[in-house]
Coordinates of C-alpha atoms and ligand atoms in Angstrom, one line a residue:
P979 CA 87.4 -25.3 -74.5
R980 CA 86.4 -29.4 -76.1
G981 CA 88.2 -32.6 -73.7
H982 CA 87.4 -35.4 -71.8
V983 CA 87.4 -34.5 -68.1
V984 CA 87.0 -38.0 -65.9
V985 CA 85.8 -37.4 -62.3
V986 CA 86.1 -40.2 -59.7
G987 CA 83.7 -40.5 -57.0
G988 CA 80.2 -39.1 -56.8
G989 CA 79.7 -37.3 -53.0
F990 CA 79.9 -33.4 -52.6
G991 CA 82.9 -32.3 -54.8
G992 CA 83.0 -35.0 -56.7
A993 CA 79.1 -34.7 -58.3
T994 CA 79.5 -30.7 -58.7
V995 CA 82.2 -30.9 -60.0
A996 CA 80.5 -32.8 -62.9
K997 CA 77.7 -30.4 -63.7
Y998 CA 79.9 -27.6 -63.0
L999 CA 82.2 -28.8 -66.4
R1000 CA 79.5 -29.6 -67.8
M1001 CA 77.4 -26.6 -67.6
W1002 CA 80.0 -23.8 -67.6
S1003 CA 81.5 -25.7 -70.6
Q1004 CA 77.9 -24.9 -72.4
L1005 CA 78.1 -29.1 -72.4
G1006 CA 81.2 -28.6 -74.3
V1007 CA 83.4 -30.4 -72.4
D1008 CA 82.1 -34.1 -71.7
V1009 CA 82.2 -35.1 -68.7
T1010 CA 82.8 -39.4 -67.7
L1011 CA 82.1 -40.1 -63.2
V1012 CA 82.7 -42.1 -62.1
E1013 CA 81.3 -43.7 -58.5
R1014 CA 81.0 -47.1 -57.2
N1015 CA 77.6 -46.8 -55.2
P1016 CA 74.7 -47.5 -56.3
Q1017 CA 73.0 -43.9 -55.5
F1018 CA 74.4 -41.0 -53.5
I1019 CA 73.3 -41.1 -49.8
S1020 CA 74.7 -38.1 -47.3
C1021 CA 76.6 -37.1 -44.2
P1022 CA 74.7 -34.2 -43.2
I1023 CA 71.6 -34.4 -41.5
S1024 CA 72.0 -38.2 -40.8
N1025 CA 73.1 -38.2 -37.2
L1026 CA 69.2 -37.3 -37.5
V1027 CA 68.9 -40.7 -39.5
I1028 CA 70.4 -41.8 -35.9
G1029 CA 69.0 -39.7 -33.3
G1030 CA 65.4 -41.2 -35.4
D1031 CA 64.0 -38.0 -36.2
K1032 CA 65.2 -38.7 -40.4
T1033 CA 64.6 -41.7 -42.2
I1034 CA 67.7 -43.1 -44.9
A1035 CA 65.4 -42.4 -47.4
D1036 CA 65.7 -38.9 -46.6
I1037 CA 69.0 -38.7 -47.6
T1038 CA 69.5 -41.4 -50.4
M1039 CA 69.5 -39.5 -54.6
G1040 CA 70.1 -40.7 -57.5
Y1041 CA 72.1 -39.9 -60.0
E1042 CA 69.7 -39.6 -63.0
G1043 CA 69.6 -35.9 -62.4
L1044 CA 73.4 -35.4 -63.5
T1045 CA 73.4 -37.4 -66.7
R1046 CA 69.3 -35.5 -68.2
N1047 CA 70.1 -32.3 -66.7
W1048 CA 73.6 -32.2 -67.8
G1049 CA 74.3 -35.2 -69.6
V1050 CA 77.2 -36.1 -68.2
R1051 CA 77.9 -39.2 -68.8
V1052 CA 77.9 -42.0 -64.6
L1053 CA 79.7 -45.5 -64.4
Q1054 CA 78.4 -47.5 -61.3
D1055 CA 82.5 -48.6 -61.0
T1056 CA 85.5 -48.6 -58.5
V1057 CA 89.0 -47.4 -60.5
T1058 CA 91.1 -49.1 -59.0
S1059 CA 94.5 -47.5 -60.7
I1060 CA 95.8 -44.0 -62.6
D1061 CA 98.1 -44.1 -65.3
A1062 CA 98.6 -40.4 -64.8
G1063 CA 101.8 -40.4 -68.0
A1064 CA 99.5 -42.3 -70.6
R1065 CA 96.3 -40.0 -68.5
K1066 CA 94.4 -43.3 -68.5
L1067 CA 92.6 -44.8 -65.7
T1068 CA 91.5 -48.4 -65.1
L1069 CA 88.0 -49.9 -63.8
A1070 CA 87.0 -52.9 -61.9
S1071 CA 85.5 -53.9 -64.6
G1072 CA 88.4 -53.6 -66.7
A1073 CA 87.3 -50.3 -69.1
V1074 CA 90.2 -48.8 -69.7
L1075 CA 89.1 -44.5 -70.4
S1076 CA 91.2 -41.5 -71.4
Y1077 CA 90.9 -37.8 -69.9
D1078 CA 92.7 -34.6 -70.7
R1079 CA 92.1 -34.1 -67.2
L1080 CA 91.7 -36.1 -64.5
V1081 CA 89.3 -35.0 -61.1
L1082 CA 89.3 -36.8 -57.2
S1083 CA 87.1 -36.6 -55.4
P1084 CA 87.1 -40.4 -53.3
G1085 CA 86.7 -38.6 -49.7
I1086 CA 88.5 -40.8 -46.8
E1087 CA 89.8 -44.2 -45.9
F1088 CA 90.0 -44.9 -41.9
L1089 CA 93.3 -45.9 -41.0
F1090 CA 91.6 -48.7 -39.4
D1091 CA 95.4 -49.4 -38.4
E1092 CA 95.9 -47.2 -36.2
V1093 CA 93.1 -49.3 -33.5
P1094 CA 94.2 -52.8 -32.6
G1095 CA 90.8 -54.3 -32.1
L1096 CA 89.3 -53.0 -35.0
E1097 CA 91.6 -54.5 -37.9
S1098 CA 88.9 -57.5 -38.0
E1099 CA 86.0 -57.1 -39.9
A1100 CA 83.8 -59.6 -37.7
A1101 CA 85.1 -56.7 -35.3
R1102 CA 83.8 -53.9 -37.3
T1103 CA 80.3 -55.3 -38.2
S1104 CA 80.0 -54.7 -34.0
I1105 CA 81.7 -51.4 -33.5
L1106 CA 80.6 -49.2 -36.3
H1107 CA 82.0 -46.0 -37.6
A1108 CA 79.4 -44.2 -39.8
W1109 CA 81.8 -41.8 -40.4
K1110 CA 80.4 -42.8 -44.0
A1111 CA 76.7 -42.4 -44.7
G1112 CA 75.1 -45.5 -45.2
P1113 CA 74.4 -49.0 -43.9
Q1114 CA 75.8 -48.4 -41.2
T1115 CA 73.8 -45.1 -40.2
V1116 CA 70.9 -47.8 -40.2
A1117 CA 73.0 -50.3 -38.3
L1118 CA 74.0 -48.3 -35.5
R1119 CA 70.2 -46.6 -35.1
K1120 CA 69.4 -49.9 -34.7
Q1121 CA 72.0 -50.3 -31.8
L1122 CA 70.8 -47.0 -29.6
E1123 CA 67.4 -48.5 -30.0
D1124 CA 68.0 -52.0 -29.0
M1125 CA 70.1 -50.7 -26.4
R1126 CA 68.2 -51.3 -23.3
D1127 CA 66.8 -48.3 -20.3
G1128 CA 70.4 -48.3 -18.4
G1129 CA 73.4 -48.8 -21.6
V1130 CA 76.1 -46.2 -22.1
Y1131 CA 76.9 -45.5 -25.6
A1132 CA 80.4 -44.2 -26.2
L1133 CA 81.7 -42.2 -29.1
T1134 CA 86.1 -41.9 -29.3
I1135 CA 86.6 -39.3 -31.9
P1136 CA 90.0 -39.2 -33.5
R1137 CA 92.9 -36.0 -33.3
A1138 CA 92.0 -33.1 -36.0
P1139 CA 91.4 -33.0 -38.9
Y1140 CA 88.7 -35.2 -39.7
R1141 CA 86.1 -35.4 -41.5
C1142 CA 83.9 -33.0 -40.8
P1143 CA 85.0 -31.2 -37.5
P1144 CA 81.6 -30.5 -35.6
G1145 CA 80.1 -34.0 -36.6
P1146 CA 80.9 -35.7 -33.5
Y1147 CA 79.5 -33.6 -31.1
E1148 CA 76.2 -32.8 -33.9
R1149 CA 75.9 -37.2 -32.7
A1150 CA 76.4 -36.8 -28.9
C1151 CA 73.2 -33.9 -28.7
L1152 CA 71.4 -36.3 -30.8
V1153 CA 72.0 -38.9 -29.3
A1154 CA 71.3 -38.3 -25.8
N1155 CA 67.7 -36.7 -27.1
Y1156 CA 67.0 -39.3 -28.3
L1157 CA 67.9 -41.7 -25.2
Q1158 CA 66.6 -39.0 -22.5
K1159 CA 63.6 -39.2 -24.3
A1160 CA 63.0 -43.4 -24.7
K1161 CA 66.1 -44.1 -22.3
P1162 CA 66.8 -41.8 -19.7
K1163 CA 68.9 -43.9 -18.0
S1164 CA 71.1 -44.2 -20.3
K1165 CA 74.6 -42.3 -20.4
V1166 CA 76.7 -40.7 -23.5
L1167 CA 80.0 -40.4 -23.5
V1168 CA 82.1 -38.1 -25.3
L1169 CA 86.3 -39.9 -25.6
D1170 CA 87.3 -36.8 -27.3
A1171 CA 91.6 -37.6 -28.4
N1172 CA 91.2 -33.2 -29.4
E1173 CA 92.5 -31.5 -25.6
E1174 CA 89.8 -29.4 -26.3
I1175 CA 85.8 -29.1 -28.3
T1176 CA 87.2 -28.3 -31.9
S1177 CA 84.2 -27.1 -33.5
K1178 CA 82.1 -24.2 -32.7
K1179 CA 83.5 -24.1 -28.3
A1180 CA 81.2 -22.8 -26.6
L1181 CA 78.0 -23.1 -28.1
F1182 CA 78.4 -26.6 -27.8
T1183 CA 80.2 -26.9 -24.6
Q1184 CA 76.3 -25.2 -23.3
A1185 CA 74.8 -28.2 -26.1
F1186 CA 76.3 -30.2 -23.2
E1187 CA 75.1 -28.5 -20.2
R1188 CA 71.9 -29.3 -21.0
Y1189 CA 72.1 -32.8 -20.9
K1190 CA 74.0 -32.3 -17.4
G1191 CA 73.5 -36.2 -15.9
I1192 CA 73.3 -37.2 -19.7
L1193 CA 76.4 -36.9 -21.6
E1194 CA 79.4 -36.6 -19.5
Y1195 CA 82.8 -35.1 -22.4
R1196 CA 86.0 -36.0 -21.8
P1197 CA 88.6 -34.4 -23.7
G1198 CA 92.4 -35.7 -24.2
S1199 CA 90.6 -39.0 -24.0
E1200 CA 93.1 -40.6 -27.8
L1201 CA 91.7 -44.9 -28.1
R1202 CA 94.4 -46.8 -28.4
E1203 CA 92.9 -50.4 -28.8
V1204 CA 89.5 -52.0 -28.6
D1205 CA 87.9 -55.4 -27.5
A1206 CA 85.1 -55.8 -29.2
A1207 CA 84.1 -58.7 -27.9
S1208 CA 83.3 -56.6 -24.7
R1209 CA 82.8 -53.1 -26.2
T1210 CA 85.3 -51.9 -24.5
A1211 CA 87.2 -48.6 -26.1
I1212 CA 91.3 -49.0 -24.1
L1213 CA 92.5 -45.7 -23.5
E1214 CA 95.7 -44.4 -21.8
F1215 CA 94.8 -44.6 -18.4
D1216 CA 91.6 -45.7 -18.3
K1217 CA 88.9 -48.2 -19.8
V1218 CA 85.5 -48.1 -20.8
R1219 CA 83.1 -51.0 -21.5
A1220 CA 79.4 -49.9 -23.7
D1221 CA 76.3 -50.9 -24.8
V1222 CA 77.1 -49.4 -27.6
L1223 CA 80.3 -48.0 -28.4
N1224 CA 80.9 -46.2 -32.0
V1225 CA 85.0 -45.7 -32.6
V1226 CA 84.8 -42.4 -35.4
P1227 CA 88.6 -44.2 -36.9
P1228 CA 92.0 -41.9 -37.6
Q1229 CA 91.5 -40.8 -41.4
R1230 CA 93.2 -40.0 -43.9
A1231 CA 93.0 -39.7 -48.5
G1232 CA 90.9 -42.6 -49.8
D1233 CA 93.3 -44.6 -51.3
I1234 CA 92.4 -43.5 -55.2
A1235 CA 94.5 -40.2 -54.3
A1236 CA 96.4 -41.7 -51.6
K1237 CA 98.0 -44.7 -53.9
S1238 CA 98.8 -43.6 -57.6
G1239 CA 102.4 -41.0 -56.5
L1240 CA 100.6 -38.6 -55.1
K1241 CA 102.4 -35.9 -53.3
L1242 CA 100.6 -36.5 -50.0
I1243 CA 101.2 -34.6 -46.6
N1244 CA 101.4 -36.1 -43.0
K1245 CA 101.7 -39.2 -45.4
R1246 CA 97.0 -38.8 -45.3
W1247 CA 96.4 -36.0 -47.4
V1248 CA 97.0 -34.7 -51.2
D1249 CA 99.0 -31.8 -51.0
I1250 CA 97.7 -29.3 -54.4
D1251 CA 98.5 -26.1 -55.3
W1252 CA 95.3 -24.0 -54.3
L1253 CA 94.9 -22.5 -57.6
S1254 CA 93.6 -25.5 -59.6
F1255 CA 93.7 -28.2 -56.8
E1256 CA 96.3 -30.0 -59.2
S1257 CA 98.0 -32.3 -57.9
V1258 CA 102.0 -30.6 -56.8
N1259 CA 104.0 -33.3 -58.6
T1260 CA 101.0 -35.5 -61.2
P1261 CA 100.0 -32.9 -63.9
G1262 CA 96.8 -33.5 -65.3
V1263 CA 95.3 -34.8 -61.7
H1264 CA 93.2 -32.8 -59.5
V1265 CA 92.4 -33.6 -56.4
I1266 CA 89.4 -31.7 -54.5
G1267 CA 86.8 -32.8 -51.1
D1268 CA 87.8 -34.1 -47.8
A1269 CA 91.2 -35.6 -49.7
I1270 CA 93.2 -33.0 -50.2
F1271 CA 95.8 -31.4 -47.4
P1272 CA 93.3 -28.2 -45.9
A1273 CA 94.0 -24.3 -45.9
P1274 CA 95.2 -23.5 -42.1
T1275 CA 90.9 -23.3 -40.8
M1276 CA 89.5 -25.0 -44.0
P1277 CA 87.3 -27.9 -42.3
K1278 CA 86.7 -30.8 -43.8
S1279 CA 82.7 -29.7 -45.4
G1280 CA 80.8 -30.8 -48.4
H1281 CA 80.1 -27.2 -48.2
M1282 CA 83.6 -27.1 -48.7
A1283 CA 84.2 -30.1 -50.7
N1284 CA 81.0 -27.6 -53.4
Q1285 CA 83.3 -25.0 -53.1
H1286 CA 86.6 -27.2 -53.9
A1287 CA 84.5 -28.3 -57.0
K1288 CA 83.1 -24.8 -58.1
V1289 CA 88.0 -23.3 -58.3
T1290 CA 88.8 -26.2 -59.7
A1291 CA 85.8 -26.6 -62.4
A1292 CA 86.5 -22.4 -63.6
A1293 CA 90.4 -23.4 -63.5
I1294 CA 90.0 -26.5 -66.3
L1295 CA 87.6 -24.8 -68.2
N1296 CA 91.0 -21.8 -68.6
L1297 CA 93.7 -24.6 -68.6
L1298 CA 91.9 -27.0 -71.9
A1299 CA 91.6 -23.3 -73.1
G1300 CA 95.2 -22.6 -72.6
E1301 CA 94.8 -20.4 -70.3
A1302 CA 95.6 -19.7 -66.7
P1303 CA 93.5 -20.0 -63.5
N1304 CA 91.4 -16.9 -61.7
P1305 CA 94.4 -16.2 -59.4
N1306 CA 92.5 -14.8 -56.9
P1307 CA 89.5 -17.3 -55.9
V1308 CA 87.6 -17.2 -52.8
V1309 CA 85.8 -19.8 -51.0
M1310 CA 82.9 -19.8 -48.6
N1311 CA 81.9 -22.6 -46.0
T1312 CA 78.3 -22.7 -43.4
C1313 CA 78.6 -25.8 -40.9
Y1314 CA 75.1 -26.4 -39.4
S1315 CA 75.0 -27.9 -36.3
F1316 CA 71.7 -29.8 -34.5
V1317 CA 71.8 -29.9 -30.5
D1318 CA 68.5 -31.0 -30.6
V1319 CA 65.8 -32.2 -33.4
K1320 CA 65.3 -28.6 -33.9
N1321 CA 66.9 -26.5 -32.6
V1322 CA 70.4 -25.5 -34.5
I1323 CA 73.6 -23.9 -34.6
H1324 CA 76.3 -22.6 -37.4
V1325 CA 79.7 -21.7 -38.0
A1326 CA 80.3 -19.8 -41.3
S1327 CA 83.1 -18.5 -42.7
V1328 CA 85.6 -16.8 -45.8
H1329 CA 88.4 -18.2 -47.0
Q1330 CA 90.8 -16.7 -50.2
Y1331 CA 94.0 -17.6 -51.7
D1332 CA 97.4 -15.5 -50.5
A1333 CA 99.5 -14.9 -53.4
A1334 CA 102.9 -14.5 -51.7
K1335 CA 101.8 -17.6 -48.7
K1336 CA 100.4 -20.2 -51.7
T1337 CA 97.5 -21.3 -49.8
V1338 CA 94.3 -20.3 -48.6
L1339 CA 93.7 -18.3 -45.3
P1340 CA 90.4 -17.6 -43.3
V1341 CA 90.0 -13.9 -44.3
S1342 CA 89.3 -12.2 -41.3
G1343 CA 86.1 -10.6 -40.2
A1344 CA 83.8 -12.3 -42.2
G1345 CA 81.7 -15.3 -41.0
G1346 CA 81.3 -16.2 -37.4
V1347 CA 79.2 -18.3 -35.9
S1348 CA 75.7 -18.3 -34.3
A1349 CA 75.3 -16.2 -30.6
A1350 CA 72.2 -19.1 -29.2
A1351 CA 70.7 -22.3 -30.8
N1352 CA 67.9 -22.0 -32.0
E1353 CA 64.8 -22.4 -34.5
M1354 CA 64.9 -21.2 -37.4
E1355 CA 68.7 -22.2 -38.5
G1356 CA 66.9 -26.0 -38.1
R1357 CA 65.0 -24.7 -40.8
Y1358 CA 68.0 -22.7 -42.9
A1359 CA 69.8 -26.2 -42.0
L1360 CA 67.1 -27.9 -44.1
S1361 CA 67.2 -26.1 -46.4
W1362 CA 70.9 -25.3 -46.6
A1363 CA 71.3 -29.3 -47.0
R1364 CA 67.8 -30.1 -49.4
N1365 CA 69.5 -26.2 -51.8
I1366 CA 73.3 -28.2 -51.4
W1367 CA 72.1 -31.8 -52.8
A1368 CA 70.3 -29.8 -55.4
D1369 CA 73.1 -27.9 -56.2
M1370 CA 75.9 -31.2 -56.9
L1371 CA 72.1 -33.6 -58.4
V1372 CA 69.9 -31.5 -60.5
Ligands
FAD2335 P1 82.5 -37.8 -49.9 O1 81.3 -37.4 -49.6 O2 82.7 -38.9 -49.0 O3 82.3 -39.0 -52.0 C1 83.1 -40.0 -52.1 C2 82.5 -40.4 -52.7 O4 83.6 -41.6 -54.1 C3 81.7 -40.9 -52.3 O5 80.5 -41.5 -52.7 C4 82.4 -42.8 -52.8 O6 81.8 -44.2 -52.5 C5 83.6 -42.1 -53.8 N1 85.0 -43.4 -53.9 C6 85.8 -43.3 -53.4 N2 86.2 -44.3 -53.7 C7 86.5 -44.4 -55.3 C8 86.9 -45.2 -56.4 N3 87.9 -45.9 -56.4 N4 86.1 -44.9 -57.3 C9 84.9 -45.4 -57.7 N5 84.5 -44.4 -56.7 C10 85.3 -43.4 -55.3 N6 79.3 -31.6 -44.7 C11 79.0 -29.9 -44.3 O7 79.0 -29.8 -45.1 N7 77.7 -29.5 -43.7 C12 76.9 -31.2 -42.8 O8 76.5 -31.0 -41.7 C13 78.5 -32.8 -42.6 N8 77.4 -33.6 -41.4 C14 78.6 -34.0 -41.6 C15 77.6 -35.2 -40.4 C16 78.6 -36.5 -40.6 C17 78.1 -37.3 -40.0 C18 79.2 -37.2 -41.1 C19 80.2 -38.3 -40.8 C20 80.1 -36.0 -42.6 C21 79.5 -34.9 -42.2 N9 80.1 -33.6 -43.5 C22 79.3 -32.4 -43.3 C23 81.1 -33.4 -43.8 C24 81.0 -34.4 -45.4 O9 80.1 -35.3 -45.4 C25 82.0 -35.0 -46.2 O10 83.2 -32.7 -45.9 C26 81.9 -34.7 -48.1 O11 81.8 -35.4 -47.8 C27 83.0 -34.6 -48.3 O12 82.7 -34.4 -49.9 P2 83.9 -35.7 -50.6 O13 83.7 -34.8 -52.0 O14 85.6 -35.1 -51.0 O15 84.1 -37.2 -50.2

C-alpha cells in the first residue's frame, strides 16, 4: 500500500505505530511523527529514579533511530487542531500537514480542575504528580532527598481507570524502600480513592507488610482538595499534612484526542472500533494507548499501547490497500512492578476480540501473576524495558 500516515505523540503507542507502519509496508507508506518533546522519557522504570536507584538519563532516549533505521519523518512540534473532514492538521509552528490516515497516541491529560487547590501553576510547582516522566520525576526525587528524617511522604491515587494501575503501589514501595535505608523515622502514607488495591492486590499487600511501621495504606481515601501552602491533602473526614505531597490527579485522554470532536465515553476517553482503533464518529482518525476507553480489565499501560499500535498498523495497511482489518486481533500485556530495587512481581493477560460483543475480552486461563516477589523477575523487568524501548525506537 501507499499513502501518508501522520502519527501524533512519540510515546509507547505512537513511536511503535510509526515504526511498524514503515516496516510492514516495506517502506511503502510515508510516516510523519509529530512529538512535542525533543526526547522520549519512559514512565516505566521512572519509579526507580524516584527511589534513587536509576537516573533520568537511564530512561531517556532519542528519536533518531526511527529516522535512521526506518525513514520516519520526525517533527518536534505540537499538533494544535485537526480538520478531519479535509484530512489536515495544524501544528503550533503554523505548518499544515495532510494525511490519508491519522493516528493519535497523546497519552493523558490531568483533570486539575477536579482537585481544588491545584488549579494554579504555582501550587503545581510544589505539589507534584510525576505521572508523566520528565522534569517532575527529577523534582520529586529532589523533594525526597531534601525531606527531613521523620517526615511524611503522602501519595494520593485517583479512582480507576488511570494510567498504570500498579504504578502508585510500586512507587509507594520504592519510596518506602529508600526511606527505610536513608531516613528510617519517616512515613509513607498511601491515600487511595479506590476501595482496595486495584492491581496485584495479594502481592502488593505482602509487599506492604514488609514495610510495616514505615508504610500505611488507607483505601477509600479520596482526595477532595489540596492546601498547597501547608502541603495538606484534604479528604472527606480527614486532613493529612505531609512533608512531600505527591498527588496523582484524575485523568482523561490528551487534549488533541479529547478536544477534536471525537466521541468520548464518560467525557474522558475516546470511543474506538476495536478492529481498527478508528474513532467511532470520525473516519480516518485512529486513537491508541492511554487515551482510549479501555476494554474490560484492559490496563492503561505502555505494553498495551505497544500492542494497540501493532493492531492499528496492520489495520491501516489493510485499509490503505482497500481491504478489511483482521477480524480477530489478539493483544497481551505484562506489567512488572518493583517492590524494592531488586525484587519484582508481575501480572500478565491476553485479550481477544469478541465479534458478538464488539469489544476485546480477557482470555480465561491465560496470563496470571507471580507466586511471590523475586530477583529473577527483577532481571526480567529490566530486560522487558530495554526490549520495549528498542521495539519502539530502534
Ligand atoms: P505516552 O507514552 O504518554 O505518549 C504520549 C506522547 O504524546 C507524549 O510524548 C506527549 O508529549 C505527546 N503529545 C501529546 N499531545 C501532543 C500534541 N498535541 N502534539 C505533539 N505531541 C503530543 N506501563 C507499562 O507497560 N509497564 C510499566 O512498568 C509501567 N510503569 C509506569 C510507571 C509510572 C510511574 C507511570 C506514570 C506509568 C507507567 N506505565 C507503565 C504506563 C505507561 O507509561 C503508559 O501507559 C504509556 O506511556 C501510554 O502510552 P501512550 O502512547 O498512550 O502515551
